[in-house]
mmCIF file with all atom_site columns, C-alpha atoms in Angstrom:
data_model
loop_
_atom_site.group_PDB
_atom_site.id
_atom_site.type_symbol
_atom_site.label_atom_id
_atom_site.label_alt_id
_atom_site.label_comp_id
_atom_site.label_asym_id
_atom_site.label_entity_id
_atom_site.label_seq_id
_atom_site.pdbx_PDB_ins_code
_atom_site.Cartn_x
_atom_site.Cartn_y
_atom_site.Cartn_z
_atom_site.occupancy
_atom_site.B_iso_or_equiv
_atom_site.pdbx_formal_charge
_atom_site.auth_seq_id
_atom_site.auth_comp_id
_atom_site.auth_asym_id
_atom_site.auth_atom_id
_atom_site.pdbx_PDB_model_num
ATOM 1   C CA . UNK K 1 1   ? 113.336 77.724  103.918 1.00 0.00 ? 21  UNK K CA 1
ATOM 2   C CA . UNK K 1 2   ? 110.396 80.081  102.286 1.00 0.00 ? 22  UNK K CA 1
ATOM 3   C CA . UNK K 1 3   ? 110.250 83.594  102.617 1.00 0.00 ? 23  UNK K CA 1
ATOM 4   C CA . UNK K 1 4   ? 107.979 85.842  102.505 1.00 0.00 ? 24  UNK K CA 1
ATOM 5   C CA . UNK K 1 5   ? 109.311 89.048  100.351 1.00 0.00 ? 25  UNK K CA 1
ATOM 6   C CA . UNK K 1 6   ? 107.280 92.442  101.020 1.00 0.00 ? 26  UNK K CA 1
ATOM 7   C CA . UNK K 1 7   ? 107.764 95.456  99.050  1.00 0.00 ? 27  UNK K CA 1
ATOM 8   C CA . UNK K 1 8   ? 106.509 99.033  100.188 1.00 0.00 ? 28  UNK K CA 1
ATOM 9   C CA . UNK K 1 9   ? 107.244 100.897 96.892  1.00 0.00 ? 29  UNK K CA 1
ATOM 10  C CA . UNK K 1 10  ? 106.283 104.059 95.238  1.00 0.00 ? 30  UNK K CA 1
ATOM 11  C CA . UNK K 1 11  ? 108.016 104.359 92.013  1.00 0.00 ? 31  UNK K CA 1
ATOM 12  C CA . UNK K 1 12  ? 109.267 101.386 91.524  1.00 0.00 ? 32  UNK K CA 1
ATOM 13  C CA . UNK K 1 13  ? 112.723 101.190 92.585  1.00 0.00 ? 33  UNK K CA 1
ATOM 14  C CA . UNK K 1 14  ? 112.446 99.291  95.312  1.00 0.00 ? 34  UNK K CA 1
ATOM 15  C CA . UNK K 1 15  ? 110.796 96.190  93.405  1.00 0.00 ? 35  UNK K CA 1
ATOM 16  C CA . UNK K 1 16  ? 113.823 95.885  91.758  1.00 0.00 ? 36  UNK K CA 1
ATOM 17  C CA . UNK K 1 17  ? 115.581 95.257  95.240  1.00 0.00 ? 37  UNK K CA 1
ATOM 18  C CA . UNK K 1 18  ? 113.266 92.786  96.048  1.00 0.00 ? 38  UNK K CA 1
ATOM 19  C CA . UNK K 1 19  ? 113.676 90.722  92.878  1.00 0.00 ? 39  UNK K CA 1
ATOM 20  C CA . UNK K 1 20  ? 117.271 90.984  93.114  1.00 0.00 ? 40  UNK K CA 1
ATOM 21  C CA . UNK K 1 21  ? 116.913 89.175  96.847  1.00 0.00 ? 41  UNK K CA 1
ATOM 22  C CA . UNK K 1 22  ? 114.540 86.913  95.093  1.00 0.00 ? 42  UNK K CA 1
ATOM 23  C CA . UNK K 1 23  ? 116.666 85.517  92.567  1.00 0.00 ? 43  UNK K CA 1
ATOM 24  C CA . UNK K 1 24  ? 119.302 85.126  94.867  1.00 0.00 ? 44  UNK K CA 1
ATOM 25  C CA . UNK K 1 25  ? 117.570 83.284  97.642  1.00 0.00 ? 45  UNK K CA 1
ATOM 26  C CA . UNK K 1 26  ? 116.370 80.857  94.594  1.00 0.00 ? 46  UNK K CA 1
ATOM 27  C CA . UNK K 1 27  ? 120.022 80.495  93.799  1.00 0.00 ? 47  UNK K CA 1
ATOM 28  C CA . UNK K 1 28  ? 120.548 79.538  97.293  1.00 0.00 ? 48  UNK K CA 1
ATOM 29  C CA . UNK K 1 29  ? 117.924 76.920  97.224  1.00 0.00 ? 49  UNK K CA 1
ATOM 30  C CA . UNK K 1 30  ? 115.556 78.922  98.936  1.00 0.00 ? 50  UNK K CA 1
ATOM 31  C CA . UNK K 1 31  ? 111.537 79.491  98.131  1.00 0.00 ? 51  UNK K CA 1
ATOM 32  C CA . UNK K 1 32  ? 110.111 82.873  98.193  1.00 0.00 ? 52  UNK K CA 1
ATOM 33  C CA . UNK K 1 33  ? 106.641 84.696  97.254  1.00 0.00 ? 53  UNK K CA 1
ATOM 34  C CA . UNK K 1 34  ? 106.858 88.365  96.548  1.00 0.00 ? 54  UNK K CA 1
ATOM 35  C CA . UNK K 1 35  ? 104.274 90.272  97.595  1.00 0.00 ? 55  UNK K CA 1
ATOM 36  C CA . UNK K 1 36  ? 104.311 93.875  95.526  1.00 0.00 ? 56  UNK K CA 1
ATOM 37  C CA . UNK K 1 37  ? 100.929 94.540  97.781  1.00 0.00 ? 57  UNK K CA 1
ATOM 38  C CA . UNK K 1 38  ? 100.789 92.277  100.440 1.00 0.00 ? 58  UNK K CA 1
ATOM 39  C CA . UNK K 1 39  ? 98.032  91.870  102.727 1.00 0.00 ? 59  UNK K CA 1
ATOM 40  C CA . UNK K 1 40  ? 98.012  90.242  105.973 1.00 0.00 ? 60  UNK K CA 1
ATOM 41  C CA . UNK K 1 41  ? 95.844  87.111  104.965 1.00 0.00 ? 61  UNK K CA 1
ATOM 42  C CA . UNK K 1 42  ? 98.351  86.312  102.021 1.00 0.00 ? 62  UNK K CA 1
ATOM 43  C CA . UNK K 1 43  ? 101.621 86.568  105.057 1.00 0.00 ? 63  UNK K CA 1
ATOM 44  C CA . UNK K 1 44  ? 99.978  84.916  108.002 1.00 0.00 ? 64  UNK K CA 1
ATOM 45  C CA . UNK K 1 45  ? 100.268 81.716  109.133 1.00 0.00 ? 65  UNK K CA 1
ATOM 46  C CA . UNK K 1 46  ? 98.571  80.094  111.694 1.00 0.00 ? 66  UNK K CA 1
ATOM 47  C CA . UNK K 1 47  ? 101.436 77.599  112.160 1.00 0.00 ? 67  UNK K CA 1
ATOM 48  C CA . UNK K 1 48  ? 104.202 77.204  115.089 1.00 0.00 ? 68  UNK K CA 1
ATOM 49  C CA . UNK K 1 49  ? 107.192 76.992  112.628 1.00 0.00 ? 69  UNK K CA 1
ATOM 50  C CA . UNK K 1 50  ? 108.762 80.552  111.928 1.00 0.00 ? 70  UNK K CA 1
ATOM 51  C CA . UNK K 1 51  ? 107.864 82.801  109.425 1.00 0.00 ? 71  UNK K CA 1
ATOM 52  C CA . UNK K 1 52  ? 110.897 84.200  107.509 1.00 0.00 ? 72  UNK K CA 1
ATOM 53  C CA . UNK K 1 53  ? 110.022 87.957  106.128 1.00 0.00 ? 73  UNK K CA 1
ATOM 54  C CA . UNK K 1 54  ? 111.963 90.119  104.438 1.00 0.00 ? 74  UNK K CA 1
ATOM 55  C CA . UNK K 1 55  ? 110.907 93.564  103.947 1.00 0.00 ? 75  UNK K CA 1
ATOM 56  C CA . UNK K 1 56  ? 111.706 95.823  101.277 1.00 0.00 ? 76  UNK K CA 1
ATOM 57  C CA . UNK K 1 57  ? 110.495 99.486  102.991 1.00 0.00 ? 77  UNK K CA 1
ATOM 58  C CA . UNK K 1 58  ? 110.656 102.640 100.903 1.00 0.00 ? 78  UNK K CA 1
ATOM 59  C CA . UNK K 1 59  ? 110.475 105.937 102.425 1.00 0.00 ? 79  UNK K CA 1
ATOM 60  C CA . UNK K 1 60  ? 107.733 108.292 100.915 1.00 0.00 ? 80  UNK K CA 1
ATOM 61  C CA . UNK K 1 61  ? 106.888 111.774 100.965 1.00 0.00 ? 81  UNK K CA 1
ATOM 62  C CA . UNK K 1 62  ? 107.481 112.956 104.791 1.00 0.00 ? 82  UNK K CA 1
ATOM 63  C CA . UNK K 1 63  ? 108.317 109.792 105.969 1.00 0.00 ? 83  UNK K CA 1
ATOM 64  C CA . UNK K 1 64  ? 105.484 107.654 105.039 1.00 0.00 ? 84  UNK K CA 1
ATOM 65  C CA . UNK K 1 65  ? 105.340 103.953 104.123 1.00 0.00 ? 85  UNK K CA 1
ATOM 66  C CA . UNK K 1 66  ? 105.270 103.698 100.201 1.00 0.00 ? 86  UNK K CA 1
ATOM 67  C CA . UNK K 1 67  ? 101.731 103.125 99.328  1.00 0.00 ? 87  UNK K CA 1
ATOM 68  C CA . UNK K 1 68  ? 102.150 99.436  97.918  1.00 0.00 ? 88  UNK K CA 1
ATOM 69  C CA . UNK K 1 69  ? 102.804 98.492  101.639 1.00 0.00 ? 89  UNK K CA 1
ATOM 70  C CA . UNK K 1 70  ? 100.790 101.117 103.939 1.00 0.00 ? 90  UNK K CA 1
ATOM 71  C CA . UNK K 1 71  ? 97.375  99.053  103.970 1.00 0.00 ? 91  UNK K CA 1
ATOM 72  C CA . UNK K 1 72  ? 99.513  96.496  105.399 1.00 0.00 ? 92  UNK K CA 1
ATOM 73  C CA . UNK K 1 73  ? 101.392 98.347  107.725 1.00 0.00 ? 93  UNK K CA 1
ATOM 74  C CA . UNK K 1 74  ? 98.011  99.437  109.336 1.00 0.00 ? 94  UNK K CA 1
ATOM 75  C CA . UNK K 1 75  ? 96.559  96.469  109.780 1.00 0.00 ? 95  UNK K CA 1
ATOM 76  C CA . UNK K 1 76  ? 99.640  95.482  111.716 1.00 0.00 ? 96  UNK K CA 1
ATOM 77  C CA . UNK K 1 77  ? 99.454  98.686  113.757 1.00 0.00 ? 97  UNK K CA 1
ATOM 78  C CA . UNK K 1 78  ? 95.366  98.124  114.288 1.00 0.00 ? 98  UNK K CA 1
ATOM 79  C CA . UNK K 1 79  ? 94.807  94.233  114.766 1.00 0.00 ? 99  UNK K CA 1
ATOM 80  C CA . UNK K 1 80  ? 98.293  94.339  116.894 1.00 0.00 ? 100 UNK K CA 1
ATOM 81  C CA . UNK K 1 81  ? 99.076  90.839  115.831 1.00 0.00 ? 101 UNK K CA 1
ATOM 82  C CA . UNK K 1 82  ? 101.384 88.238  117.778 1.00 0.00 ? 102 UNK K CA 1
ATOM 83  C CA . UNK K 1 83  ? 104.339 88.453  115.930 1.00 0.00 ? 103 UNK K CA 1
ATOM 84  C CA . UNK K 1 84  ? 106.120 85.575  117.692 1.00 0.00 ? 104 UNK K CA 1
ATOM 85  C CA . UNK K 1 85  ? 107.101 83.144  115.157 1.00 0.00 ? 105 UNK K CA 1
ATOM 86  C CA . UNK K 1 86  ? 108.378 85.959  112.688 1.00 0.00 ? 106 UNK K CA 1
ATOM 87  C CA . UNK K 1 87  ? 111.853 86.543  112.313 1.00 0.00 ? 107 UNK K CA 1
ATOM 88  C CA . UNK K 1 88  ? 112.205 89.161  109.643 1.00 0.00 ? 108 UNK K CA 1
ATOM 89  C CA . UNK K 1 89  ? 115.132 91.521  107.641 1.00 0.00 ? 109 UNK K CA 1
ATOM 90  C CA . UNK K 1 90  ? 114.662 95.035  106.848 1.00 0.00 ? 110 UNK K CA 1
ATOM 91  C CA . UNK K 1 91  ? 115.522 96.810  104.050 1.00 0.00 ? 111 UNK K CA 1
ATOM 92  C CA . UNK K 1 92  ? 114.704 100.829 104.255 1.00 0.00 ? 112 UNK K CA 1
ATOM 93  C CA . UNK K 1 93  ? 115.337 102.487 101.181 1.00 0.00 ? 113 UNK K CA 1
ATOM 94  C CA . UNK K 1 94  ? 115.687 106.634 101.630 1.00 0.00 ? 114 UNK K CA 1
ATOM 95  C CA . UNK K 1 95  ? 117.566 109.919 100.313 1.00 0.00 ? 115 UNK K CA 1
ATOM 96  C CA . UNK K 1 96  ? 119.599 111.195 102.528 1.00 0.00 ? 116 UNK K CA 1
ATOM 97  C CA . UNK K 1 97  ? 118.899 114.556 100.920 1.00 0.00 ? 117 UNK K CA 1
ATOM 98  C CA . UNK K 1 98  ? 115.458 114.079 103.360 1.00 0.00 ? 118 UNK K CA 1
ATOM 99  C CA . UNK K 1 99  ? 115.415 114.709 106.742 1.00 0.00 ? 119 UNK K CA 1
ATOM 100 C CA . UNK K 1 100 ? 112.988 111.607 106.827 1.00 0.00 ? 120 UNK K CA 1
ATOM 101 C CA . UNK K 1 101 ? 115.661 109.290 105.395 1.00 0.00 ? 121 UNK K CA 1
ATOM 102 C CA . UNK K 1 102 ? 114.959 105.576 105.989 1.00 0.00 ? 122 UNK K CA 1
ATOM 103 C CA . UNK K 1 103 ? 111.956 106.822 108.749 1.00 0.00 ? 123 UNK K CA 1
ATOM 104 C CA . UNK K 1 104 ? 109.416 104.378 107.356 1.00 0.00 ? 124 UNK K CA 1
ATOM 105 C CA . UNK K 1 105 ? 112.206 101.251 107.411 1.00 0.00 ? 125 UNK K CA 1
ATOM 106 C CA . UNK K 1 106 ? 112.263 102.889 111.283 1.00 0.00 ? 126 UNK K CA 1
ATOM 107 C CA . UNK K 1 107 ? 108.510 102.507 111.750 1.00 0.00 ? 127 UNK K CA 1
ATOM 108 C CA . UNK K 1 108 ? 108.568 99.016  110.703 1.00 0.00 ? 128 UNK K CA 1
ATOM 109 C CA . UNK K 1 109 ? 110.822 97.551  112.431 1.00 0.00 ? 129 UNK K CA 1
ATOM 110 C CA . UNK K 1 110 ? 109.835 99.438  115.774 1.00 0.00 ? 130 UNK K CA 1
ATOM 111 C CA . UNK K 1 111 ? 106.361 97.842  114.965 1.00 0.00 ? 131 UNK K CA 1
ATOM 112 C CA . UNK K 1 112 ? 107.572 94.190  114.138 1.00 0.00 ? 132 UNK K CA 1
ATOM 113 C CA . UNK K 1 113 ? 109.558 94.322  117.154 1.00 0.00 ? 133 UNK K CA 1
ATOM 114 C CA . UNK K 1 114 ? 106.414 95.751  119.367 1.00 0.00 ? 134 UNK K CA 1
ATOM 115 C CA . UNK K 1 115 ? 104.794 93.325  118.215 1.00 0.00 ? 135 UNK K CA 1
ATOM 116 C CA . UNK K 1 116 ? 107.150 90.167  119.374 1.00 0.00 ? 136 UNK K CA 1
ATOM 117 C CA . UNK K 1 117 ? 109.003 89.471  115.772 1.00 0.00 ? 137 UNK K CA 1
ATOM 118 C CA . UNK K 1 118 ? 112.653 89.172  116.108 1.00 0.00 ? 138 UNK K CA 1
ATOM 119 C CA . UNK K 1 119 ? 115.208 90.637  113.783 1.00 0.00 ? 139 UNK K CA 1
ATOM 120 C CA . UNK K 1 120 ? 117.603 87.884  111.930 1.00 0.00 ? 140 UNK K CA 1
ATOM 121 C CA . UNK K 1 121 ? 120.139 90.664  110.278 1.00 0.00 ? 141 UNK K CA 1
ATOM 122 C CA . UNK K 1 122 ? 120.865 94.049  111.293 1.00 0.00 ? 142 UNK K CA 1
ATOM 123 C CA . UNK K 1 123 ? 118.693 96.397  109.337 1.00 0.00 ? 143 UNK K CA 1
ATOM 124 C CA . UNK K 1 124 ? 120.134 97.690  105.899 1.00 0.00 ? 144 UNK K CA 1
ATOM 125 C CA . UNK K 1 125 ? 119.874 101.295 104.742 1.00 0.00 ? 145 UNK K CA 1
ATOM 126 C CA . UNK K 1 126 ? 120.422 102.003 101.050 1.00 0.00 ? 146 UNK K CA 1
ATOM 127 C CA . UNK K 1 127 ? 120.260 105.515 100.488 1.00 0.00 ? 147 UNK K CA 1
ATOM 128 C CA . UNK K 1 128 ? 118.785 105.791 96.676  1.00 0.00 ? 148 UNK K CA 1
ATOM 129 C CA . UNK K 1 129 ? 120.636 109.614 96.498  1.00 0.00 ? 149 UNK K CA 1
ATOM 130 C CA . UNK K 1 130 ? 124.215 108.015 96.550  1.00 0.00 ? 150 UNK K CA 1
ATOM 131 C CA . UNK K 1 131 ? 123.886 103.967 96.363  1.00 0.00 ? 151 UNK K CA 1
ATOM 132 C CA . UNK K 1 132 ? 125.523 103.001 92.798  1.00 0.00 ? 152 UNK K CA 1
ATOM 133 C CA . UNK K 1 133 ? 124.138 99.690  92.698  1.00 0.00 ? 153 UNK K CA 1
ATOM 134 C CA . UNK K 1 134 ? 121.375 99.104  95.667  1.00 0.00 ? 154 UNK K CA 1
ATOM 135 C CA . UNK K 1 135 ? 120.592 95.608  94.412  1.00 0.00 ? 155 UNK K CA 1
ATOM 136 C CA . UNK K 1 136 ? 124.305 94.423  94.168  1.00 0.00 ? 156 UNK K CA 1
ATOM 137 C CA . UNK K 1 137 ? 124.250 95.672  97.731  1.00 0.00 ? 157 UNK K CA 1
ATOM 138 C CA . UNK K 1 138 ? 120.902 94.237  99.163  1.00 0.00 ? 158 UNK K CA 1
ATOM 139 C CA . UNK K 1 139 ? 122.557 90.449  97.939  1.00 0.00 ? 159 UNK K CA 1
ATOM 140 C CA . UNK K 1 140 ? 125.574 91.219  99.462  1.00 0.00 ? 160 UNK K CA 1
ATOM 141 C CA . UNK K 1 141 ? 123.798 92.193  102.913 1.00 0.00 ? 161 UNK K CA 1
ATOM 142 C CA . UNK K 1 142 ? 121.622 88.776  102.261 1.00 0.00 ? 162 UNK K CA 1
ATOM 143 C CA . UNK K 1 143 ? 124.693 86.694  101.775 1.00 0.00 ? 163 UNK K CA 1
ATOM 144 C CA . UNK K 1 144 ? 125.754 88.020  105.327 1.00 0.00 ? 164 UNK K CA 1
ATOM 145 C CA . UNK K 1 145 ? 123.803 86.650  107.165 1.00 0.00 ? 165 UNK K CA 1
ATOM 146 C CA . UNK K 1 146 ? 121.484 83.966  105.329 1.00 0.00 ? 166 UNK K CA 1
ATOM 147 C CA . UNK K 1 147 ? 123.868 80.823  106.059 1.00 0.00 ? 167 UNK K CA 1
ATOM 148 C CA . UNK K 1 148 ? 123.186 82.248  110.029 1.00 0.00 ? 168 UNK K CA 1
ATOM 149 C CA . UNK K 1 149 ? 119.739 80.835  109.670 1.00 0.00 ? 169 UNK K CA 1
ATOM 150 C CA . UNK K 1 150 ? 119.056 78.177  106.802 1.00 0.00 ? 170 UNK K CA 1
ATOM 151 C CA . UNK K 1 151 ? 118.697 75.072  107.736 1.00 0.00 ? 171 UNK K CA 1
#
């Protein structure tokens, strides 16, 4: 099974969640392609099999999308793809010290789903303000529910 990783990040951090996830869907003899900016052309396929994304959302300013992942976000939001064959997992990364905490996690998956994608795992949210170890706990999420799905 490949997935497609996609990382809205700002400073960084949430990279590291995303290569954590990486690693361990390789050591579940998985394929994945990260995509630290992705763009719609590089995610898209114009194929009837599904589409496994997982999305690694960071929260940013006043509830924005980080800016590694907003041109893609918009494109989504303007072209209004068919979403049918993606079945996705959400990661929202926040501080609950923010009133916006995990908002642009929200956004995305209100759009995917909008947009006909189905959700294969609940949505996780790692708040960065009291999380110890946010990649031990994005595997341990992954490990949840990945044996759900493969194949």
């Amino acid at each position: 099974m490949h997935f497609h990783i996609l990382v809205g990040t700002t400073s960084g951090n949430t990279e590291y969640l995303a290569d954590a996830l990486n690693e361990r869907l390789t050591a579940l003899g998985h394929s994945a392609t990260l995509h630290d900016q992705p763009t719609p052309k590089e995610v898209f396929t114009n194929s009837d099999e599904p589409s496994y994304w997982l999305m690694c959302i960071a929260t940013h300013g006043a509830g924005e999308y980080a800016e590694s992942i907003v041109s893609f976000m918009e494109a989504l939001a303007t072209e209004k793809p068919d979403l049918q064959q993606v079945q996705a997992a959400i990661i929202a990364v926040g501080d609950s010290s923010y009133d916006t905490f995990c908002k642009a996690g929200d956004d995305a998956e209100a759009l995917i789903l909008e947009l006909n994608a189905r959700l294969i795992a609940p949505t996780l949210q790692i708040d960065m303000f009291n999380e110890l170890d946010p990649e031990g706990s994005a595997v341990q999420w992954l490990d949840q529910w990945i044996s759900q799905i493969s194949e």
